[in-house]
Coordinates of C-alpha atoms and ligand atoms in Angstrom, one line a residue:
X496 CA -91.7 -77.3 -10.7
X497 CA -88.5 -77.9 -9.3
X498 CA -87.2 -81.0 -10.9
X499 CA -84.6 -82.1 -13.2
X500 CA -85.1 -82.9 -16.2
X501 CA -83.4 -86.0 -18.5
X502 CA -84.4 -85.8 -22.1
X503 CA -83.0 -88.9 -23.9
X504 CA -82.3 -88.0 -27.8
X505 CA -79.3 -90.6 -28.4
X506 CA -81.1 -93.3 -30.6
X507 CA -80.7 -94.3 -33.7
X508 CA -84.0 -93.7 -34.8
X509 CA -83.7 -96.1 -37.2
X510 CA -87.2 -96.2 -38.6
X511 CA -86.8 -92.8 -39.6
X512 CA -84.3 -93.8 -42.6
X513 CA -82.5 -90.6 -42.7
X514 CA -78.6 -89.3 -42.2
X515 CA -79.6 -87.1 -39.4
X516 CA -80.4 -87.2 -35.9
X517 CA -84.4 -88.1 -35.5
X518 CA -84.7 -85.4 -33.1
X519 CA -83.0 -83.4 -35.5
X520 CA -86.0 -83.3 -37.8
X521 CA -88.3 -80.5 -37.9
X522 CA -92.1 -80.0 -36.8
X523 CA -93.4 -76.6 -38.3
X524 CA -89.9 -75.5 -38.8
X525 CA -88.6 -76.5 -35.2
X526 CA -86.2 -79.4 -34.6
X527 CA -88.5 -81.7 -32.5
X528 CA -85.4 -81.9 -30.0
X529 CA -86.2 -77.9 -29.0
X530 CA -90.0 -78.4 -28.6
X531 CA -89.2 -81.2 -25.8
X532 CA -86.3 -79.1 -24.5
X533 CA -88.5 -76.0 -24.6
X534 CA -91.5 -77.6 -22.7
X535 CA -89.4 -78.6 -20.2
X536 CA -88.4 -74.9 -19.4
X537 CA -91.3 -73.6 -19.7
X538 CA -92.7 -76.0 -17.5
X539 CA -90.0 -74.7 -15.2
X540 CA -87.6 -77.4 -14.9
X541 CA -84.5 -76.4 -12.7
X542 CA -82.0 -78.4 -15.0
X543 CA -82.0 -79.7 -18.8
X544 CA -79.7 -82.8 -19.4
X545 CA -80.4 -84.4 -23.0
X546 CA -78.8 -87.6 -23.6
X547 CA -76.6 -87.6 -27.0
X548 CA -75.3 -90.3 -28.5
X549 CA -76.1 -90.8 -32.5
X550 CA -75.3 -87.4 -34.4
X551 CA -74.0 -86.1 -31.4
X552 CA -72.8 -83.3 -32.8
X553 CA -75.7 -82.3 -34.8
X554 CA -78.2 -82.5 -31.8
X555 CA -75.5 -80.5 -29.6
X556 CA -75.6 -77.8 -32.3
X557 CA -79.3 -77.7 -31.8
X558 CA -79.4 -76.9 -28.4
X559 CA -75.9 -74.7 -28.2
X560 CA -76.5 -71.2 -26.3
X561 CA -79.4 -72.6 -24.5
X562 CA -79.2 -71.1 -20.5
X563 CA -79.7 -74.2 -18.3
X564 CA -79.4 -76.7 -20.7
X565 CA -76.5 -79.5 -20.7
X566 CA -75.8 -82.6 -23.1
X567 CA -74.6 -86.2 -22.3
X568 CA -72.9 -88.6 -24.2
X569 CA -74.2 -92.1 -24.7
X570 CA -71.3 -93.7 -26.6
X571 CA -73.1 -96.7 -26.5
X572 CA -77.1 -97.1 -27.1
X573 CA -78.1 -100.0 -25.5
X574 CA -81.5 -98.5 -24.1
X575 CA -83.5 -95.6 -22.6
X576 CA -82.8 -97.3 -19.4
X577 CA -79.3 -97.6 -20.2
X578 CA -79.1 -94.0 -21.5
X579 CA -80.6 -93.0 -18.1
X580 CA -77.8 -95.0 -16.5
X581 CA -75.4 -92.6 -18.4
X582 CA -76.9 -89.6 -17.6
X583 CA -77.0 -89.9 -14.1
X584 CA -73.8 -91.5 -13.8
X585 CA -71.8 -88.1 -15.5
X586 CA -73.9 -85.3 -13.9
X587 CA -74.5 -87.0 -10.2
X588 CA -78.0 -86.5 -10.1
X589 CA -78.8 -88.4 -7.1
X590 CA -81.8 -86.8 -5.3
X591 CA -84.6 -84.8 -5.7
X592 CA -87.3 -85.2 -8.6
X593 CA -86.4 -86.3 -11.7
X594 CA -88.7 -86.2 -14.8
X595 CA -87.5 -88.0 -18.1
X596 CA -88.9 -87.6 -21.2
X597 CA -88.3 -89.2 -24.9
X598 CA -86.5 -86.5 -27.3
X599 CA -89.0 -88.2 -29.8
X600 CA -92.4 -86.4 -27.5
X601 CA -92.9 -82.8 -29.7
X602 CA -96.3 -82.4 -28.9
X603 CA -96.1 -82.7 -24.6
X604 CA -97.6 -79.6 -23.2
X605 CA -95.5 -77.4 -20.4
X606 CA -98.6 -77.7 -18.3
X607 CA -99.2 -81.4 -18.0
X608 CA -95.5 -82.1 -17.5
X609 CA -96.2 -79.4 -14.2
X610 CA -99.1 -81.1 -13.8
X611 CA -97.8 -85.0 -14.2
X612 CA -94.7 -84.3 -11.8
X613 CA -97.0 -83.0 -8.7
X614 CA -98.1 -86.5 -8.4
X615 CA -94.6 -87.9 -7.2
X616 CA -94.1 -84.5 -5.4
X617 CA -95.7 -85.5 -1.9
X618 CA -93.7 -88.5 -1.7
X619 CA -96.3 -91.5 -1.6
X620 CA -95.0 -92.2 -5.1
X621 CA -91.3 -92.9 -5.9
X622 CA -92.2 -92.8 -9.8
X623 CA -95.0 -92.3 -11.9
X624 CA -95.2 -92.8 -16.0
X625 CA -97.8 -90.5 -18.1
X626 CA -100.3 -92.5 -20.2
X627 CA -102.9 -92.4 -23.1
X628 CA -105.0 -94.3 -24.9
X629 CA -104.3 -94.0 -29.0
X630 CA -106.7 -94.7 -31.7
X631 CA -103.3 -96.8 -32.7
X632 CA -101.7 -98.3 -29.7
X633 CA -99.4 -100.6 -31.8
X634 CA -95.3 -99.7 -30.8
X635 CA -96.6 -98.3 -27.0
X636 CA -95.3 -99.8 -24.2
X637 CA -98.2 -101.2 -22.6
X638 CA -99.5 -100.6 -19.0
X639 CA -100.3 -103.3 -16.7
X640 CA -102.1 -102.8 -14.2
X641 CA -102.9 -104.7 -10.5
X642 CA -106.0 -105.8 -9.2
X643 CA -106.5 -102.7 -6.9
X644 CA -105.6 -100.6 -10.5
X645 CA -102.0 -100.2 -9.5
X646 CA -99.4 -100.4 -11.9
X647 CA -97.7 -103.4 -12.4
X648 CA -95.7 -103.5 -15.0
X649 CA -94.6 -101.7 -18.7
X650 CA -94.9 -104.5 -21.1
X651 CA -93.2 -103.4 -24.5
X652 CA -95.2 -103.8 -27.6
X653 CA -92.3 -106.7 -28.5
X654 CA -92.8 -108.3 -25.7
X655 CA -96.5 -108.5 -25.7
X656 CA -98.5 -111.5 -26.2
X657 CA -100.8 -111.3 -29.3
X658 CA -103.7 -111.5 -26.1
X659 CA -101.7 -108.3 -24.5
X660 CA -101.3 -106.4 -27.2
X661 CA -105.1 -106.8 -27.7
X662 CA -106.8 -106.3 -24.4
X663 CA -103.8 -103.7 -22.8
X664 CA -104.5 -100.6 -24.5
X665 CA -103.2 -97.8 -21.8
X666 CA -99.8 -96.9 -23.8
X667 CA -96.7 -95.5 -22.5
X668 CA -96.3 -92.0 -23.8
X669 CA -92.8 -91.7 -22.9
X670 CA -93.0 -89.3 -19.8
X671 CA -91.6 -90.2 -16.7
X672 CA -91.2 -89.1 -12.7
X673 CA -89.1 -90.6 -10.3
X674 CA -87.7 -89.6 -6.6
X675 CA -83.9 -89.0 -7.8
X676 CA -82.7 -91.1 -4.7
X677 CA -84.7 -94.3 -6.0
X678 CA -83.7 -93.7 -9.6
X679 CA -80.4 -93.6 -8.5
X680 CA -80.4 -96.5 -5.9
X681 CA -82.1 -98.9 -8.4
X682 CA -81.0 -98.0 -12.0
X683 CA -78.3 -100.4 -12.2
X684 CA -81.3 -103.2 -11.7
X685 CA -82.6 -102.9 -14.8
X686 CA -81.7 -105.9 -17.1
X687 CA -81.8 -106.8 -21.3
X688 CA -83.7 -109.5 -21.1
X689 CA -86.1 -108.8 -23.7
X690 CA -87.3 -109.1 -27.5
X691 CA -84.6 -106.3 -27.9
X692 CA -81.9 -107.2 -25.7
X693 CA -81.9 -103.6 -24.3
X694 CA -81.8 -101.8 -21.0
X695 CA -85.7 -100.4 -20.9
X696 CA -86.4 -97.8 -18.9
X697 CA -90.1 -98.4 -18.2
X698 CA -88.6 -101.8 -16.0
X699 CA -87.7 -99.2 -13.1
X700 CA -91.2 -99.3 -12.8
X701 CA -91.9 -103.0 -11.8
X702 CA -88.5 -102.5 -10.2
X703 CA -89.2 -100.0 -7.3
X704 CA -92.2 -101.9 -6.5
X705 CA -90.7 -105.0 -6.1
X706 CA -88.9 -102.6 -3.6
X707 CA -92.2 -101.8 -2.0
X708 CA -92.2 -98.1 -3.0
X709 CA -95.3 -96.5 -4.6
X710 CA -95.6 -96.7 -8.5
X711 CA -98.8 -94.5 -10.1
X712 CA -99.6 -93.2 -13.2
X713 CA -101.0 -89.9 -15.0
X714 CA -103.7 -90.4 -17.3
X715 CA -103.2 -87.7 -20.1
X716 CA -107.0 -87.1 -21.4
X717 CA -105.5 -85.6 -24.9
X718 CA -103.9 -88.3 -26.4
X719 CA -102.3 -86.5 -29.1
X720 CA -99.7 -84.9 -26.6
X721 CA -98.2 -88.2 -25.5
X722 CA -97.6 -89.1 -29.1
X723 CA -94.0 -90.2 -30.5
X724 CA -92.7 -90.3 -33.6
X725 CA -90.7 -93.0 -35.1
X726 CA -91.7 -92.7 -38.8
X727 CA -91.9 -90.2 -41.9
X728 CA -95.8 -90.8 -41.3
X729 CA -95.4 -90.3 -37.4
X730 CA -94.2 -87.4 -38.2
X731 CA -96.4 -85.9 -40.8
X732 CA -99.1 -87.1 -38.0
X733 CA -98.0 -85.1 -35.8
X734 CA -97.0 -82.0 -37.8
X735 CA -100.9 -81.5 -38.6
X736 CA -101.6 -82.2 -35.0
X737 CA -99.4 -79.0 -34.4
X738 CA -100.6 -76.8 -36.8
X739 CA -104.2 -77.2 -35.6
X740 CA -103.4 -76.8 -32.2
X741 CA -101.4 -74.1 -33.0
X742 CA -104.3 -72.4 -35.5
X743 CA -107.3 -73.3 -32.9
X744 CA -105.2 -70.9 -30.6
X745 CA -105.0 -68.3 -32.5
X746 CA -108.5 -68.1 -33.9
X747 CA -109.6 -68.3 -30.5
X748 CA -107.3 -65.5 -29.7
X749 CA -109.5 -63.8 -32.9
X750 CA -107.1 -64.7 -35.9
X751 CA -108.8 -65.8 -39.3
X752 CA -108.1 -67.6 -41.2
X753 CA -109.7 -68.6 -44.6
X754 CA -108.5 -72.0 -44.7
X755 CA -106.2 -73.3 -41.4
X756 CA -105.3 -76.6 -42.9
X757 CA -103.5 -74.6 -45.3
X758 CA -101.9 -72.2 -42.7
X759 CA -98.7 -73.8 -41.0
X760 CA -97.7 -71.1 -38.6
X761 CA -94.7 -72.0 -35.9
X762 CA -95.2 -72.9 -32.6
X763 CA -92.9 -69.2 -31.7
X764 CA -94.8 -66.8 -33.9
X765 CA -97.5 -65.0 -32.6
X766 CA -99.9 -63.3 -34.8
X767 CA -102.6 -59.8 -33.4
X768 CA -106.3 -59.5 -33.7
X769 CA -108.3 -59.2 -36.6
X770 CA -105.5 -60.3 -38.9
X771 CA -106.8 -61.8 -41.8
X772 CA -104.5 -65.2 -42.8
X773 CA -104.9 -66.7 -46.8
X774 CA -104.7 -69.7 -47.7
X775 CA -100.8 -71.4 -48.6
X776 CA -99.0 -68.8 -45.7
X777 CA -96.4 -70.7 -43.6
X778 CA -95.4 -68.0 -40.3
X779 CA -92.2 -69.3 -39.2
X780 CA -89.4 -69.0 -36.4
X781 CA -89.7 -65.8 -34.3
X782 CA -92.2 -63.7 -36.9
X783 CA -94.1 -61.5 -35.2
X784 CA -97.3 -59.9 -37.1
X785 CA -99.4 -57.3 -35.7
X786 CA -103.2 -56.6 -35.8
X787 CA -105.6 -55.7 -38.8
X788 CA -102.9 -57.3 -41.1
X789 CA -103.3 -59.3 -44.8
X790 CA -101.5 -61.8 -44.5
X791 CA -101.2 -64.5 -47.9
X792 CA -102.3 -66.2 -50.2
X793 CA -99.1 -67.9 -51.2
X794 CA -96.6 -65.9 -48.6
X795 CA -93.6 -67.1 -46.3
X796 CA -92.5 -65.3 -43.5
X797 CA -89.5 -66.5 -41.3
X798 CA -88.2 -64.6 -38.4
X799 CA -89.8 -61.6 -39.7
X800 CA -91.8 -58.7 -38.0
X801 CA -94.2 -57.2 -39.1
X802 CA -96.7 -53.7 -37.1
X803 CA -100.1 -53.4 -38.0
X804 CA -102.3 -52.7 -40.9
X805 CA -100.0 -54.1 -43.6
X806 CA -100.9 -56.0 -46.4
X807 CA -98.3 -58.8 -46.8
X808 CA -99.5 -60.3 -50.4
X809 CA -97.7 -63.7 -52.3
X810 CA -94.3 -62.3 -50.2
X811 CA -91.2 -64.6 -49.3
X812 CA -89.6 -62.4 -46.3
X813 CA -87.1 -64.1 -43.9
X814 CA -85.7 -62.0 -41.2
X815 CA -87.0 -58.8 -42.2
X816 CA -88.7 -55.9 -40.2
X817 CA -92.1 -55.1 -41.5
X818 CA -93.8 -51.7 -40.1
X819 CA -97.3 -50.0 -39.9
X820 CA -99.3 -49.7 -43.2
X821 CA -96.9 -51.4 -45.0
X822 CA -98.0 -53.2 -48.8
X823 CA -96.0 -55.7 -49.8
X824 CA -96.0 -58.2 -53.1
X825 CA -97.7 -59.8 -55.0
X826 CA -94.8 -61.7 -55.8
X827 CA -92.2 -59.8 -53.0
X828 CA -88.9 -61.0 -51.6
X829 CA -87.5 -59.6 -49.1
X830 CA -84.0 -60.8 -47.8
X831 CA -82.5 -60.5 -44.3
X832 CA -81.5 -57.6 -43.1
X833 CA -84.6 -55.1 -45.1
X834 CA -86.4 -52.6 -43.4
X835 CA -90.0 -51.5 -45.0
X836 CA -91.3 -48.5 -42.8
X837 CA -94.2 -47.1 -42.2
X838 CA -96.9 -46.7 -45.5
X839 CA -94.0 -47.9 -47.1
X840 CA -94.7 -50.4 -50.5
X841 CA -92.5 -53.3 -51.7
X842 CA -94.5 -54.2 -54.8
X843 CA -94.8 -57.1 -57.3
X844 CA -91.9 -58.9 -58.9
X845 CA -89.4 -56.8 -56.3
X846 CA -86.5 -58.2 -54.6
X847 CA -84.7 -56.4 -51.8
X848 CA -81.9 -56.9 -49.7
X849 CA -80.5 -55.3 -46.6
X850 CA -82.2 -52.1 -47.3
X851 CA -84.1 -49.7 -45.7
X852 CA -87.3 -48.0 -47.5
X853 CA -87.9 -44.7 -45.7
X854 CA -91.5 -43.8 -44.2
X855 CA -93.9 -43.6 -47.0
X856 CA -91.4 -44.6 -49.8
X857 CA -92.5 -47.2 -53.0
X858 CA -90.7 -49.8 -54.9
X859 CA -94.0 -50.9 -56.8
X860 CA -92.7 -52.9 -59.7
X861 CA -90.3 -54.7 -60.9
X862 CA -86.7 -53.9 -59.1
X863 CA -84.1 -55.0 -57.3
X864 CA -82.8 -52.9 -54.1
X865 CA -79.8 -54.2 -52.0
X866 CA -77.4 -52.6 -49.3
X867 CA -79.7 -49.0 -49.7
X868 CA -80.7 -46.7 -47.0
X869 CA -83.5 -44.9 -49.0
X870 CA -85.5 -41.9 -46.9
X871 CA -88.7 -40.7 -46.7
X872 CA -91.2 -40.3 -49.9
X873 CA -89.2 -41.6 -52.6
X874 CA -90.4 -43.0 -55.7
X875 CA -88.5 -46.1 -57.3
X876 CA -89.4 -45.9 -60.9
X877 CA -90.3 -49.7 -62.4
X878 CA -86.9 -52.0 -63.4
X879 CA -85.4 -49.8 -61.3
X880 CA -82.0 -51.6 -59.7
X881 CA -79.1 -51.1 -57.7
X882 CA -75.9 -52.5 -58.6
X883 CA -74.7 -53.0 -55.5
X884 CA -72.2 -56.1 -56.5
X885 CA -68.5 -55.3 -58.8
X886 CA -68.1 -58.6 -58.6
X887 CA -65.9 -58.3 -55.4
X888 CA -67.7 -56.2 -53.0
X889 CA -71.2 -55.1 -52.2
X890 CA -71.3 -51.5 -52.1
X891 CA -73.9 -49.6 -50.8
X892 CA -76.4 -47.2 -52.5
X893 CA -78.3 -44.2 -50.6
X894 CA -81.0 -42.0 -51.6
X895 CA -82.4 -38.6 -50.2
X896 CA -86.0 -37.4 -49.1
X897 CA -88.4 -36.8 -51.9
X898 CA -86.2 -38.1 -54.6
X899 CA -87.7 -39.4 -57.9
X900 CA -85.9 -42.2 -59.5
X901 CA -87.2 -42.8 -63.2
X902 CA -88.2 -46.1 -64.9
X903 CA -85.2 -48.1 -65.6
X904 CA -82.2 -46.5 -63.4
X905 CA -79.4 -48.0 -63.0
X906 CA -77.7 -47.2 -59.6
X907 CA -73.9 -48.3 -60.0
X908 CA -73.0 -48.3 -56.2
X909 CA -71.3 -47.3 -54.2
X910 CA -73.3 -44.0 -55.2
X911 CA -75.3 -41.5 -53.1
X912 CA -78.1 -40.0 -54.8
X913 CA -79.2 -36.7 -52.7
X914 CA -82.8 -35.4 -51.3
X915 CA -85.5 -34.2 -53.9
X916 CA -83.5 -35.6 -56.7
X917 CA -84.5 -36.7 -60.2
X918 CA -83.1 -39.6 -62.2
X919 CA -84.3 -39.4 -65.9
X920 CA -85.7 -42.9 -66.9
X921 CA -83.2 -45.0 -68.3
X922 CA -80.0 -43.3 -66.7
X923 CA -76.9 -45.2 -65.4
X924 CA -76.2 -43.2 -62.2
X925 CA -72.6 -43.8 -61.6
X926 CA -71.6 -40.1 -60.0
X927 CA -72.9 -38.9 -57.3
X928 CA -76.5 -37.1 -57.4
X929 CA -76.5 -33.4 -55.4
X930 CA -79.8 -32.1 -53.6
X931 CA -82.4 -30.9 -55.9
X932 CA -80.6 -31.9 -59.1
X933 CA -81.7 -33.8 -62.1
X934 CA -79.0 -36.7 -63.0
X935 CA -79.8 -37.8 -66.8
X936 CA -77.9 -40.3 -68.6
X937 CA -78.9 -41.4 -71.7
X938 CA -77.5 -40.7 -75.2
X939 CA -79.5 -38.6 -78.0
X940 CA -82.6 -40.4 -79.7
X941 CA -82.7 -40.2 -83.2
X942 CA -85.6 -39.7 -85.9
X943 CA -85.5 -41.3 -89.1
X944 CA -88.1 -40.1 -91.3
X945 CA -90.1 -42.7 -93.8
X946 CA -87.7 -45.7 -92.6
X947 CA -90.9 -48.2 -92.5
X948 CA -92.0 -47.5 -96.4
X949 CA -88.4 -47.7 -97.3
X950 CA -88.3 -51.1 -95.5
X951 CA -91.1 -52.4 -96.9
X952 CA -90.6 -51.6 -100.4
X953 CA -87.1 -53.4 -100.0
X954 CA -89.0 -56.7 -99.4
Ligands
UD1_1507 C1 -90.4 -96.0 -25.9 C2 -90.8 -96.8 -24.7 C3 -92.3 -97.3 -24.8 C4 -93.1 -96.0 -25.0 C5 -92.6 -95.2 -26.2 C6 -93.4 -93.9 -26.2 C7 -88.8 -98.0 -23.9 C8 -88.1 -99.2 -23.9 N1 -90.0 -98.0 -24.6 O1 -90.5 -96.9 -27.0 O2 -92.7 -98.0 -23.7 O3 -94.5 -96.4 -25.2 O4 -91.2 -94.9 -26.1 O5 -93.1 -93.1 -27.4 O6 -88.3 -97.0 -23.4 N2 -82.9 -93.4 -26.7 C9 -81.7 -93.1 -26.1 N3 -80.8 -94.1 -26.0 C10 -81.1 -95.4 -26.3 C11 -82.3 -95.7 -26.8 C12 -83.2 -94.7 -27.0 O7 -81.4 -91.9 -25.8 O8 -80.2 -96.2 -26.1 C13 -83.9 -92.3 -26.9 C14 -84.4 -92.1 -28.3 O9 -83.5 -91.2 -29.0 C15 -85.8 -91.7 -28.2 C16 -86.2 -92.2 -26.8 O10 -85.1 -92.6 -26.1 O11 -85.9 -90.2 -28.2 C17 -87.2 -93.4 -27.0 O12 -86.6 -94.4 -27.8 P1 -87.3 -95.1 -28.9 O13 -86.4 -96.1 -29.5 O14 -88.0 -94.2 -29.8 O15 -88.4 -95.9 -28.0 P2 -89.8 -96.5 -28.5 O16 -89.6 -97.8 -29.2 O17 -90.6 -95.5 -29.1
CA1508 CA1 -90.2 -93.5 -29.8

């Protein structure tokens, strides 16, 4: 598809009541502004230009580092026509096809964008507008149609007669195509007069044919992907709609899941065959899991990856890397920057941070591990902790090969214990541990013969 691509995200969004940006807000984890923005790409769009205007900055931030993307400022919002105005006015885009799309359209699919702008691409239409019919038409623009079942007109759901609204039920989904020269020629036509006094976009429609230039439109059969969202509810709506879509695709792909309506996995995570999901998991951002894995109940995965055959049990993990025959939880979090490798264990009530656990190494209960590089086969005793923090500084902790670390160590970093080791249970390891050597800390215990009589006879 080579065509440029106008997003408009400047509105106010009013009927979202928030203090952010309504493309700002988040489907599955992902600002709805980078679904739109990433459909378009994938779709193959030459050029990205999103209109900005309200929380400019914030939906700038969303998009910065994006190759082939570009923002436009809307100082004023006085209508998606208007905001079209804007945007072709500072980049120049004069020729060529253009497709718009509302920043407020998550669920639009890469493939019928490719698919809707083919129908202006032999020229015998100078614009075309994507439509649906909604179990709930009410707030679509409405499309009238001809006799011959050409389109007429866009009538907004303000503007309709109570008659219109009732018998014109092919909505507006937001979607547009145009031949960038007639866009261009003709923008500047479009007028306020209207139940809003704003500059509509969907005019340019009735516009270029009173030009005498060819006006279609695309029916699109799934209704769900031409959906907006205006609303808390809208967008609870069409948060589920994702996830099922999302969870139909990867059972299909042979995913299970005990329960999908309580899986919410991301629309970039991608999860392997026969991987087993629980009920309450949420996969989020880039996380990656592999095949033959447990996956949940009650886990949270963000930007986390994770090989195959682990077991990944009542675990919080964000950006964390996840190998082969890993066990992690119940009750596990792991914090950015950990590293659990192969048939390695992160067990219940365990917290670690910016570690690595060597191949084949276990952390089964109870601890807390932070800014360690532990190797291969170690045991971490239970209550076991690192105290990586003086208060100032994190300092890091590192253990050998083979090394046993007893119930209740305390490992006051910056310390290296060596390979095949021993801590005696209870020690506060503050030196240094050589290869091979047993580090003990603890002072004497002490027997007290007949002290419970004596006690008692006291009392
Ligand atoms: C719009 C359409 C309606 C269509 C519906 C589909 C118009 C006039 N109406 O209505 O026919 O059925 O979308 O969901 O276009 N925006 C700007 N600058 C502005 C105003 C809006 O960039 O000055 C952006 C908004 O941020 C939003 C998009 O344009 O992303 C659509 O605006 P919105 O107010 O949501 O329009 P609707 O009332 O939903
Ligand atoms: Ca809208």
């Amino acid at each position: 598809m080579e065509a440029t691509v106008i997003i408009l995200a400047a509105g106010e969004g009013t009927r979202m009541k928030s203090n952010h940006a309504k493309v700002s807000h988040q489907i599955l984890a992902k600002p709805m502004i980078r679904w739109v923005v990433d459909a378009a790409l994938a779709a193959g769009a030459g050029r990205v230009i999103t209109v900005v205007g309200s929380h400019a900055d914030e939906v700038r931030a969303l998009l910065a580092g994006l190759d082939g993307v570009e923002c436009v400022e809307q100082a004023e919002r006085l209508g998606t026509g208007h905001a079209v105005r804007v945007a072709l006015e500072a980049t120049g885009v004069c020729e060529g096809p253009v497709v718009i799309l509302n920043g407020d359209l998550p669920l639009i699919e890469p493939k019928t964008i490719r698919k809707f702008a083919d129908t202006v691409a032999d020229g015998t239409a100078a614009a075309a507008v994507l439509t649906m019919t909604t179990p709930d038409p009410f707030g679509y623009g409405r499309i009238e149609l001809d006799e011959a079942g050409q389109v007429l007109r866009i009538i907004e759901q303000k503007d309709c007669t109570d008659e219109q609204a009732k018998t014109l039920l092919e909505c507006n989904a937001g979607c547009y195509a145009f031949d960038g020269a007639a866009l261009a020629a003709h923008i500047g036509e479009v007028g306020c007069d209207n139940a809003q006094g704003e500059y509509y976009l969907p005019d340019m429609l009735e516009i270029l044919r009173n030009h005498g230039l060819g006006v279609t439109y695309f029916h699109c059969n799934d209704f769900r992907e031409g959906l907006g969202v205006n609303s808390r509810a809208q967008l609870a709506e069409l948060t589920a709609i994702a996830r099922d879509r999302i969870n139909a695709r990867l059972m299909a792909e042979g995913v299970t899941m005990i329960d999908p309506a309580s899986t919410w996995i991301g629309p970039d995570a991608t999860v392997g065959r026969d991987t087993i999901i629980y009920p309450a998991t949420m996969l989020m951002g880039e996380t990656v899991i592999g095949e033959e894995c447990t996956v949940g109940p009650n886990t949270r995965l963000t930007d986390t990856r994770v090989g195959d055959h682990s077991v990944i049990d009542e675990t919080v993990a964000e950006n964390v890397q996840i190998d082969n025959f890993v066990t992690c939880g119940p009750r596990a979090y792991l914090r950015p920057g950990t590293h659990l490798c192969d048939h390695s264990k992160a067990g219940t009530h365990v917290e670690i941070k910016k570690s690595t656990i060597g191949v084949g190494s276990k952390v089964p209960h109870l601890s807390y591990i932070g800014d360690t590089t532990m190797g291969e086969g170690v045991n971490v005793g239970a209550g076991s902790i690192t105290c990586n923090y003086d208060g100032v500084h994190k300092n890091a902790t590192t253990i050998g090969d083979n090394t046993f670390i007893g119930s209740d160590t305390m490992m006051v970093a910056p310390v290296n214990i060596g390979a095949n080791a021993v801590t005696g249970a209870s020690s506060c390891i503050t030196k240094d541990v050589p290869d091979g050597a047993l580090a003990i800390e603890r002072s004497e215990q002490r027997i007290i013969e007949g002290y419970t009589a004596r006690k008692r006879a006291r009392q």
